[in-house]
Tab-separated table of N, CA, C and O in Angstrom:
chain	number	residue	atom	x	y	z
A	3	ASP	N	-18.254	-114.272	119.137
A	3	ASP	CA	-16.996	-114.233	118.353
A	3	ASP	C	-17.287	-114.692	116.960
A	3	ASP	O	-17.463	-115.926	116.701
A	4	PRO	N	-17.240	-113.833	115.845
A	4	PRO	CA	-17.585	-114.188	114.647
A	4	PRO	C	-16.590	-115.052	114.106
A	4	PRO	O	-16.601	-115.847	113.019
A	5	ASP	N	-15.316	-115.159	114.505
A	5	ASP	CA	-14.315	-116.190	114.051
A	5	ASP	C	-14.790	-117.694	113.991
A	5	ASP	O	-14.332	-118.418	113.361
A	6	ASN	N	-15.599	-117.866	115.182
A	6	ASN	CA	-15.911	-119.351	115.224
A	6	ASN	C	-17.326	-119.694	114.593
A	6	ASN	O	-17.500	-120.805	114.570
A	7	VAL	N	-18.040	-118.854	114.218
A	7	VAL	CA	-19.260	-118.890	113.421
A	7	VAL	C	-19.038	-119.171	111.934
A	7	VAL	O	-18.285	-118.773	111.308
A	8	VAL	N	-19.633	-120.409	111.681
A	8	VAL	CA	-19.361	-121.021	110.107
A	8	VAL	C	-20.822	-120.919	109.361
A	8	VAL	O	-20.663	-120.879	108.131
A	9	LEU	N	-21.855	-120.570	110.190
A	9	LEU	CA	-23.111	-120.615	109.353
A	9	LEU	C	-24.281	-119.858	110.171
A	9	LEU	O	-24.272	-120.066	111.458
A	10	CYS	N	-24.969	-119.109	109.630
A	10	CYS	CA	-26.232	-118.470	110.126
A	10	CYS	C	-27.467	-119.140	109.363
A	10	CYS	O	-27.486	-118.891	108.204
A	11	LEU	N	-28.333	-119.304	110.284
A	11	LEU	CA	-29.590	-119.871	109.735
A	11	LEU	C	-30.547	-118.936	110.126
A	11	LEU	O	-30.699	-118.523	111.146
A	12	LEU	N	-31.408	-118.325	109.006
A	12	LEU	CA	-32.419	-117.375	109.313
A	12	LEU	C	-33.886	-118.049	108.977
A	12	LEU	O	-33.789	-118.713	107.598
A	13	ALA	N	-34.614	-118.157	110.025
A	13	ALA	CA	-35.673	-119.258	109.814
A	13	ALA	C	-36.909	-118.340	109.946
A	13	ALA	O	-37.102	-117.487	110.922
A	14	ALA	N	-37.786	-118.457	108.832
A	14	ALA	CA	-39.166	-117.731	108.766
A	14	ALA	C	-40.051	-118.457	107.890
A	14	ALA	O	-39.619	-119.090	106.868
A	15	ASP	N	-41.455	-118.471	108.302
A	15	ASP	CA	-42.279	-119.087	107.498
A	15	ASP	C	-43.065	-118.069	106.729
A	15	ASP	O	-42.662	-116.978	106.664
A	16	GLU	N	-44.005	-118.532	105.773
A	16	GLU	CA	-44.578	-117.684	104.847
A	16	GLU	C	-45.569	-116.595	105.433
A	16	GLU	O	-45.513	-115.340	105.070
A	17	GLU	N	-46.069	-116.823	106.740
A	17	GLU	CA	-46.747	-115.692	107.531
A	17	GLU	C	-45.915	-114.683	108.036
A	17	GLU	O	-46.263	-113.522	108.212
A	18	GLU	N	-44.565	-115.039	108.261
A	18	GLU	CA	-43.753	-114.012	108.731
A	18	GLU	C	-43.215	-113.057	107.622
A	18	GLU	O	-42.303	-112.268	107.822
A	19	ALA	N	-43.176	-113.586	106.460
A	19	ALA	CA	-42.499	-112.875	105.276
A	19	ALA	C	-43.094	-111.436	105.139
A	19	ALA	O	-42.082	-110.662	104.787
A	20	GLY	N	-44.090	-110.857	105.666
A	20	GLY	CA	-44.578	-109.580	105.684
A	20	GLY	C	-44.119	-109.029	106.893
A	20	GLY	O	-44.652	-107.718	106.928
A	21	ASP	N	-43.529	-109.448	107.769
A	21	ASP	CA	-43.298	-108.697	108.964
A	21	ASP	C	-41.973	-107.935	108.900
A	21	ASP	O	-40.880	-108.469	108.617
A	22	ALA	N	-42.365	-106.544	108.857
A	22	ALA	CA	-41.128	-105.576	108.344
A	22	ALA	C	-40.089	-105.657	109.644
A	22	ALA	O	-39.187	-105.558	109.287
A	23	ALA	N	-40.431	-105.805	110.820
A	23	ALA	CA	-39.343	-105.636	111.884
A	23	ALA	C	-38.446	-107.049	111.708
A	23	ALA	O	-37.275	-106.854	111.976
A	24	LEU	N	-39.048	-108.215	111.283
A	24	LEU	CA	-38.413	-109.085	111.274
A	24	LEU	C	-37.316	-109.204	109.881
A	24	LEU	O	-36.225	-109.644	109.932
A	25	GLN	N	-37.859	-108.569	108.870
A	25	GLN	CA	-37.091	-108.447	107.562
A	25	GLN	C	-35.917	-107.476	107.949
A	25	GLN	O	-34.805	-107.694	107.444
A	26	ILE	N	-36.304	-106.390	108.820
A	26	ILE	CA	-35.116	-105.467	108.942
A	26	ILE	C	-33.944	-106.043	109.802
A	26	ILE	O	-32.857	-106.087	109.597
A	27	HIS	N	-34.483	-106.905	110.932
A	27	HIS	CA	-33.676	-107.819	111.666
A	27	HIS	C	-32.871	-108.617	110.887
A	27	HIS	O	-31.585	-108.679	110.955
A	28	PHE	N	-33.430	-109.309	109.946
A	28	PHE	CA	-32.779	-110.269	108.883
A	28	PHE	C	-31.738	-109.519	108.010
A	28	PHE	O	-30.497	-110.123	107.719
A	29	THR	N	-32.055	-108.448	107.687
A	29	THR	CA	-31.156	-107.661	106.917
A	29	THR	C	-29.976	-107.318	107.482
A	29	THR	O	-28.821	-107.420	107.152
A	30	LEU	N	-30.019	-106.763	108.763
A	30	LEU	CA	-28.948	-106.585	109.704
A	30	LEU	C	-27.975	-107.708	109.904
A	30	LEU	O	-26.692	-107.572	109.881
A	31	ILE	N	-28.607	-108.728	110.085
A	31	ILE	CA	-27.961	-109.763	110.334
A	31	ILE	C	-27.114	-110.540	109.298
A	31	ILE	O	-25.792	-110.772	109.221
A	32	GLN	N	-27.648	-110.245	107.927
A	32	GLN	CA	-27.102	-110.855	106.852
A	32	GLN	C	-25.938	-109.786	106.555
A	32	GLN	O	-24.716	-110.240	105.964
A	33	ALA	N	-25.998	-108.348	106.783
A	33	ALA	CA	-24.878	-107.420	106.570
A	33	ALA	C	-23.727	-107.815	107.598
A	33	ALA	O	-22.583	-107.723	107.115
A	34	PHE	N	-24.060	-108.148	108.655
A	34	PHE	CA	-23.000	-108.695	109.696
A	34	PHE	C	-22.348	-109.816	109.314
A	34	PHE	O	-21.104	-110.061	109.064
A	35	CYS	N	-22.956	-111.000	108.875
A	35	CYS	CA	-22.630	-111.997	108.206
A	35	CYS	C	-21.681	-111.980	106.948
A	35	CYS	O	-20.661	-112.474	106.926
A	36	CYS	N	-22.186	-111.125	105.912
A	36	CYS	CA	-21.357	-110.800	104.875
A	36	CYS	C	-20.059	-110.160	105.174
A	36	CYS	O	-18.879	-110.470	104.606
A	37	GLU	N	-20.171	-109.228	106.106
A	37	GLU	CA	-18.901	-108.604	106.702
A	37	GLU	C	-17.861	-109.456	107.272
A	37	GLU	O	-16.530	-109.204	107.258
A	38	ASN	N	-18.509	-110.394	107.846
A	38	ASN	CA	-17.377	-111.177	108.529
A	38	ASN	C	-17.145	-112.676	107.947
A	38	ASN	O	-16.705	-113.587	108.576
A	39	ASP	N	-17.789	-112.818	106.625
A	39	ASP	CA	-17.512	-113.991	105.759
A	39	ASP	C	-18.208	-115.288	106.436
A	39	ASP	O	-17.463	-116.347	106.440
A	40	ILE	N	-19.473	-115.032	106.885
A	40	ILE	CA	-20.018	-116.133	107.775
A	40	ILE	C	-21.355	-116.517	106.472
A	40	ILE	O	-21.988	-115.655	106.022
A	41	ASN	N	-21.320	-117.684	106.051
A	41	ASN	CA	-22.290	-118.465	105.167
A	41	ASN	C	-23.716	-118.132	105.786
A	41	ASN	O	-23.923	-118.168	107.109
A	42	ILE	N	-24.584	-117.857	105.118
A	42	ILE	CA	-26.047	-117.686	105.341
A	42	ILE	C	-27.021	-118.604	104.732
A	42	ILE	O	-26.801	-118.788	103.363
A	43	LEU	N	-27.857	-119.242	105.301
A	43	LEU	CA	-29.139	-119.984	104.638
A	43	LEU	C	-30.240	-119.541	105.364
A	43	LEU	O	-30.459	-119.374	106.482
A	44	ARG	N	-31.203	-119.576	104.539
A	44	ARG	CA	-32.722	-119.256	104.863
A	44	ARG	C	-33.421	-120.561	105.154
A	44	ARG	O	-33.226	-121.207	104.129
A	45	VAL	N	-34.358	-120.828	106.107
A	45	VAL	CA	-34.945	-121.943	106.279
A	45	VAL	C	-36.511	-121.557	106.248
A	45	VAL	O	-36.804	-120.604	106.952
A	46	SER	N	-37.086	-122.313	105.483
A	46	SER	CA	-38.473	-121.994	105.142
A	46	SER	C	-39.595	-122.399	106.360
A	46	SER	O	-40.776	-122.229	106.282
A	47	ASN	N	-39.257	-123.448	107.297
A	47	ASN	CA	-40.001	-123.776	108.295
A	47	ASN	C	-39.421	-123.829	109.583
A	47	ASN	O	-38.858	-124.894	109.984
A	48	PRO	N	-39.683	-122.701	110.257
A	48	PRO	CA	-38.964	-122.561	111.729
A	48	PRO	C	-39.446	-123.693	112.532
A	48	PRO	O	-38.865	-124.226	113.406
A	49	ALA	N	-40.797	-124.289	112.373
A	49	ALA	CA	-41.273	-125.202	113.350
A	49	ALA	C	-40.542	-126.492	113.004
A	49	ALA	O	-40.146	-127.149	114.137
A	50	ARG	N	-40.135	-126.967	111.901
A	50	ARG	CA	-39.429	-128.177	111.649
A	50	ARG	C	-38.214	-128.045	112.158
A	50	ARG	O	-37.505	-128.981	112.588
A	51	LEU	N	-37.473	-126.808	111.859
A	51	LEU	CA	-36.033	-126.737	112.439
A	51	LEU	C	-35.923	-126.868	113.975
A	51	LEU	O	-35.026	-127.603	114.411
A	52	ALA	N	-37.147	-126.365	114.655
A	52	ALA	CA	-37.126	-126.565	116.048
A	52	ALA	C	-37.278	-128.043	116.289
A	52	ALA	O	-36.508	-128.473	117.352
A	53	GLN	N	-38.112	-128.707	115.630
A	53	GLN	CA	-38.071	-130.048	115.948
A	53	GLN	C	-36.657	-130.815	115.748
A	53	GLN	O	-36.399	-131.721	116.331
A	54	LEU	N	-36.049	-130.581	114.553
A	54	LEU	CA	-34.480	-131.069	114.516
A	54	LEU	C	-33.580	-130.722	115.436
A	54	LEU	O	-32.731	-131.436	116.087
A	55	LEU	N	-33.436	-129.381	115.801
A	55	LEU	CA	-32.676	-128.840	116.682
A	55	LEU	C	-32.810	-129.023	118.278
A	55	LEU	O	-32.094	-129.138	119.040
A	56	LEU	N	-34.051	-128.922	118.587
A	56	LEU	CA	-34.617	-129.085	119.752
A	56	LEU	C	-35.717	-129.955	120.060
A	56	LEU	O	-36.863	-129.828	120.485
A	57	PRO	N	-35.472	-131.361	119.942
A	57	PRO	CA	-36.540	-132.228	119.870
A	57	PRO	C	-37.443	-132.424	121.273
A	57	PRO	O	-38.486	-132.733	121.107
A	58	ALA	N	-36.871	-131.977	122.442
A	58	ALA	CA	-37.486	-131.997	123.781
A	58	ALA	C	-38.359	-130.888	124.065
A	58	ALA	O	-39.048	-130.877	124.920
A	59	ALA	N	-38.235	-129.788	123.185
A	59	ALA	CA	-38.895	-128.576	123.337
A	59	ALA	C	-40.355	-128.722	123.063
A	59	ALA	O	-41.003	-127.718	123.585
A	60	GLY	N	-40.827	-129.648	122.334
A	60	GLY	CA	-42.293	-129.660	122.161
A	60	GLY	C	-42.695	-129.232	120.695
A	60	GLY	O	-41.977	-128.978	119.993
A	61	PRO	N	-43.943	-129.138	120.422
A	61	PRO	CA	-44.515	-128.663	119.010
A	61	PRO	C	-44.321	-127.195	118.869
A	61	PRO	O	-44.070	-126.851	117.720
A	62	GLU	N	-44.341	-126.281	119.851
A	62	GLU	CA	-44.116	-125.057	119.300
A	62	GLU	C	-42.771	-124.579	119.545
A	62	GLU	O	-41.790	-124.748	120.368
A	63	PRO	N	-42.192	-123.908	118.418
A	63	PRO	CA	-40.889	-123.272	118.322
A	63	PRO	C	-40.556	-122.330	119.289
A	63	PRO	O	-41.503	-121.618	119.680
A	64	PRO	N	-39.326	-122.144	119.907
A	64	PRO	CA	-39.146	-120.907	120.681
A	64	PRO	C	-39.014	-119.807	119.960
A	64	PRO	O	-38.909	-119.764	118.662
A	65	ALA	N	-39.562	-118.652	120.699
A	65	ALA	CA	-39.631	-117.439	119.916
A	65	ALA	C	-38.391	-116.719	119.369
A	65	ALA	O	-38.429	-116.091	118.312
A	66	ASP	N	-37.165	-117.239	119.935
A	66	ASP	CA	-36.031	-116.747	119.129
A	66	ASP	C	-35.378	-117.561	118.321
A	66	ASP	O	-34.076	-117.603	118.311
A	67	LEU	N	-35.917	-118.541	117.696
A	67	LEU	CA	-35.379	-119.386	116.752
A	67	LEU	C	-35.315	-118.848	115.238
A	67	LEU	O	-34.792	-119.434	114.389
A	68	HIS	N	-35.572	-117.554	115.258
A	68	HIS	CA	-35.380	-117.041	113.924
A	68	HIS	C	-33.920	-117.023	113.377
A	68	HIS	O	-33.685	-116.774	112.269
A	69	CYS	N	-33.065	-116.836	114.322
A	69	CYS	CA	-31.576	-116.761	113.875
A	69	CYS	C	-30.878	-117.731	114.654
A	69	CYS	O	-30.605	-117.691	115.995
A	70	VAL	N	-30.085	-118.759	114.063
A	70	VAL	CA	-29.170	-119.498	114.658
A	70	VAL	C	-27.866	-119.518	113.990
A	70	VAL	O	-27.846	-119.629	112.874
A	71	LEU	N	-27.100	-119.411	115.004
A	71	LEU	CA	-25.630	-119.341	114.703
A	71	LEU	C	-25.054	-120.588	114.916
A	71	LEU	O	-24.843	-121.270	116.009
A	72	VAL	N	-24.238	-121.289	113.935
A	72	VAL	CA	-23.556	-122.552	113.979
A	72	VAL	C	-22.145	-122.117	114.349
A	72	VAL	O	-21.692	-121.609	113.322
A	73	THR	N	-21.696	-122.773	115.328
A	73	THR	CA	-20.132	-122.498	115.390
A	73	THR	C	-19.414	-123.722	115.371
A	73	THR	O	-19.971	-124.720	115.526
A	74	ASN	N	-18.047	-123.526	115.246
A	74	ASN	CA	-17.122	-124.659	115.003
A	74	ASN	C	-15.846	-124.233	115.809
A	74	ASN	O	-15.150	-123.504	115.385
A	75	PRO	N	-15.766	-124.948	117.042
A	75	PRO	CA	-14.637	-124.614	117.761
A	75	PRO	C	-13.146	-124.951	117.329
A	75	PRO	O	-12.215	-124.714	117.620
A	76	HIS	N	-13.396	-126.032	116.343
A	76	HIS	CA	-12.040	-126.595	115.678
A	76	HIS	C	-11.359	-125.555	114.980
A	76	HIS	O	-11.832	-124.722	114.358
A	77	ALA	N	-9.972	-125.686	114.916
A	77	ALA	CA	-9.232	-124.961	114.235
A	77	ALA	C	-9.413	-125.067	112.805
A	77	ALA	O	-9.449	-124.149	111.881
A	78	SER	N	-9.822	-126.305	112.225
A	78	SER	CA	-10.145	-126.438	110.710
A	78	SER	C	-11.673	-126.811	110.574
A	78	SER	O	-11.862	-127.907	111.066
A	79	GLN	N	-12.416	-125.894	109.918
A	79	GLN	CA	-13.761	-126.163	109.772
A	79	GLN	C	-14.092	-127.294	108.810
A	79	GLN	O	-15.065	-127.724	108.521
A	80	TRP	N	-13.159	-127.822	108.147
A	80	TRP	CA	-13.196	-128.698	106.936
A	80	TRP	C	-13.119	-130.133	107.532
A	80	TRP	O	-13.049	-131.223	106.828
A	81	LYS	N	-12.886	-130.415	108.686
A	81	LYS	CA	-12.952	-131.934	109.340
A	81	LYS	C	-14.054	-132.639	109.177
A	81	LYS	O	-14.140	-133.744	109.269
A	82	ASP	N	-15.219	-131.721	109.208
A	82	ASP	CA	-16.681	-132.496	109.222
A	82	ASP	C	-17.026	-132.416	107.876
A	82	ASP	O	-17.339	-131.364	107.194
A	83	PRO	N	-17.324	-133.752	107.313
A	83	PRO	CA	-17.754	-133.729	105.982
A	83	PRO	C	-19.090	-133.027	105.446
A	83	PRO	O	-19.013	-132.491	104.488
A	84	ALA	N	-19.938	-133.128	106.526
A	84	ALA	CA	-21.239	-132.744	106.244
A	84	ALA	C	-21.063	-131.120	106.248
A	84	ALA	O	-21.798	-130.428	105.424
A	85	LEU	N	-20.291	-130.465	107.158
A	85	LEU	CA	-20.044	-129.137	106.989
A	85	LEU	C	-19.601	-128.665	105.848
A	85	LEU	O	-19.721	-127.597	105.244
A	86	SER	N	-18.532	-129.264	105.538
A	86	SER	CA	-17.734	-129.181	104.119
A	86	SER	C	-18.648	-129.329	102.966
A	86	SER	O	-18.650	-128.127	102.137
A	87	GLN	N	-19.663	-129.966	102.942
A	87	GLN	CA	-20.597	-130.080	101.894
A	87	GLN	C	-21.376	-128.848	102.081
A	87	GLN	O	-21.677	-128.306	100.826
A	88	LEU	N	-21.861	-128.423	103.202
A	88	LEU	CA	-22.698	-127.197	103.407
A	88	LEU	C	-22.094	-125.881	102.759
A	88	LEU	O	-22.661	-125.163	102.224
A	89	MET	N	-20.727	-125.896	103.163
A	89	MET	CA	-19.950	-124.799	102.828
A	89	MET	C	-19.867	-124.673	101.301
A	89	MET	O	-19.915	-123.638	100.633
A	90	CYS	N	-19.718	-125.916	100.610
A	90	CYS	CA	-19.458	-125.958	99.180
A	90	CYS	C	-20.953	-125.531	98.390
A	90	CYS	O	-21.003	-124.687	97.551
A	91	PHE	N	-22.039	-126.002	99.041
A	91	PHE	CA	-23.264	-125.475	98.659
A	91	PHE	C	-23.430	-124.124	98.548
A	91	PHE	O	-24.210	-123.382	97.682
A	92	CYS	N	-23.039	-123.332	99.903
A	92	CYS	CA	-23.259	-121.855	99.814
A	92	CYS	C	-22.387	-121.227	98.804
A	92	CYS	O	-22.796	-120.259	98.181
A	93	ARG	N	-21.309	-121.874	98.818
A	93	ARG	CA	-20.283	-120.997	97.719
A	93	ARG	C	-20.874	-121.153	96.298
A	93	ARG	O	-20.761	-120.486	95.469
A	94	GLU	N	-21.454	-122.456	96.050
A	94	GLU	CA	-22.006	-122.523	94.555
A	94	GLU	C	-23.195	-121.778	94.490
A	94	GLU	O	-23.451	-121.198	93.260
A	95	SER	N	-23.803	-121.672	95.396
A	95	SER	CA	-25.049	-120.640	95.269
A	95	SER	C	-24.707	-119.274	95.244
A	95	SER	O	-25.432	-118.596	94.280
A	96	ARG	N	-23.618	-118.742	95.891
A	96	ARG	CA	-23.174	-117.456	95.546
A	96	ARG	C	-22.698	-117.446	94.092
A	96	ARG	O	-22.873	-116.190	93.461
A	97	TYR	N	-22.109	-118.342	93.481
A	97	TYR	CA	-21.599	-118.160	92.028
A	97	TYR	C	-22.674	-118.121	91.125
A	97	TYR	O	-22.575	-117.620	90.001
A	98	MET	N	-24.055	-118.566	91.374
A	98	MET	CA	-25.193	-118.447	90.751
A	98	MET	C	-25.959	-117.173	91.182
A	98	MET	O	-27.132	-117.170	90.858
A	99	ASP	N	-25.398	-116.309	91.858
A	99	ASP	CA	-25.932	-114.999	92.180
A	99	ASP	C	-27.150	-115.179	93.345
A	99	ASP	O	-27.848	-114.593	93.346
A	100	GLN	N	-27.040	-116.342	93.922
A	100	GLN	CA	-28.174	-116.626	95.155
A	100	GLN	C	-27.166	-116.395	96.323
A	100	GLN	O	-26.803	-117.294	96.910
A	101	TRP	N	-27.355	-115.146	96.934
A	101	TRP	CA	-26.389	-115.010	98.087
A	101	TRP	C	-26.910	-115.431	99.366
A	101	TRP	O	-26.176	-115.731	100.298
A	102	VAL	N	-28.227	-115.623	99.363
A	102	VAL	CA	-28.927	-116.167	100.774
A	102	VAL	C	-29.720	-117.661	100.156
A	102	VAL	O	-30.869	-117.243	99.969
A	103	PRO	N	-29.114	-118.592	99.881
A	103	PRO	CA	-29.978	-119.862	99.449
A	103	PRO	C	-31.026	-120.162	100.308
A	103	PRO	O	-30.856	-119.887	101.585
A	104	VAL	N	-32.179	-120.672	99.875
A	104	VAL	CA	-33.373	-121.297	100.758
A	104	VAL	C	-33.338	-122.604	100.984
A	104	VAL	O	-33.250	-123.291	99.842
A	105	ILE	N	-33.541	-123.075	102.028
A	105	ILE	CA	-33.586	-124.629	102.355
A	105	ILE	C	-35.073	-124.678	102.545
A	105	ILE	O	-35.667	-124.087	103.596
A	106	ASN	N	-36.064	-125.606	101.975
A	106	ASN	CA	-37.187	-125.820	102.217
A	106	ASN	C	-37.377	-127.075	103.135
A	106	ASN	O	-37.152	-128.181	102.554
A	107	LEU	N	-37.659	-126.982	104.586
A	107	LEU	CA	-37.739	-128.180	105.279
A	107	LEU	C	-39.155	-128.534	105.326
A	107	LEU	O	-40.025	-127.852	105.577
A	108	PRO	N	-39.267	-129.781	104.838
A	108	PRO	CA	-40.706	-130.478	104.725
A	108	PRO	C	-41.054	-130.882	106.116
A	108	PRO	O	-40.451	-131.200	106.951
A	109	GLU	N	-42.559	-130.857	105.978
A	109	GLU	CA	-42.962	-131.191	107.379
A	109	GLU	C	-42.696	-132.812	107.672
A	109	GLU	O	-42.477	-133.459	106.560
A	110	ARG	N	-42.746	-133.230	108.860
A	110	ARG	CA	-42.477	-134.736	109.123
A	110	ARG	C	-43.438	-135.538	108.705
A	110	ARG	O	-44.520	-135.487	108.565
């Protein structure tokens, strides 16, 4: 249900940047997100993202962590101040013609 999705995280590291299938996958997801007014962020370190989101999963990230949809079941997505800041960051990035901002997650 795209109405409840507030953010799409696309995670890929430098080794995967040349993967044509993954880039096509990301392009299709980005088109869907733009069509449905869903903010998009690229994350440069999928392993670190897995540590943050799935701490009990171990050192290897799950194979399907390349795309994470963040949903908000609340009627107003501005109730959470962190989510509000993230939405502002995405909006400001679009004003600077950076349609898909990149977040570099450092190693722990």
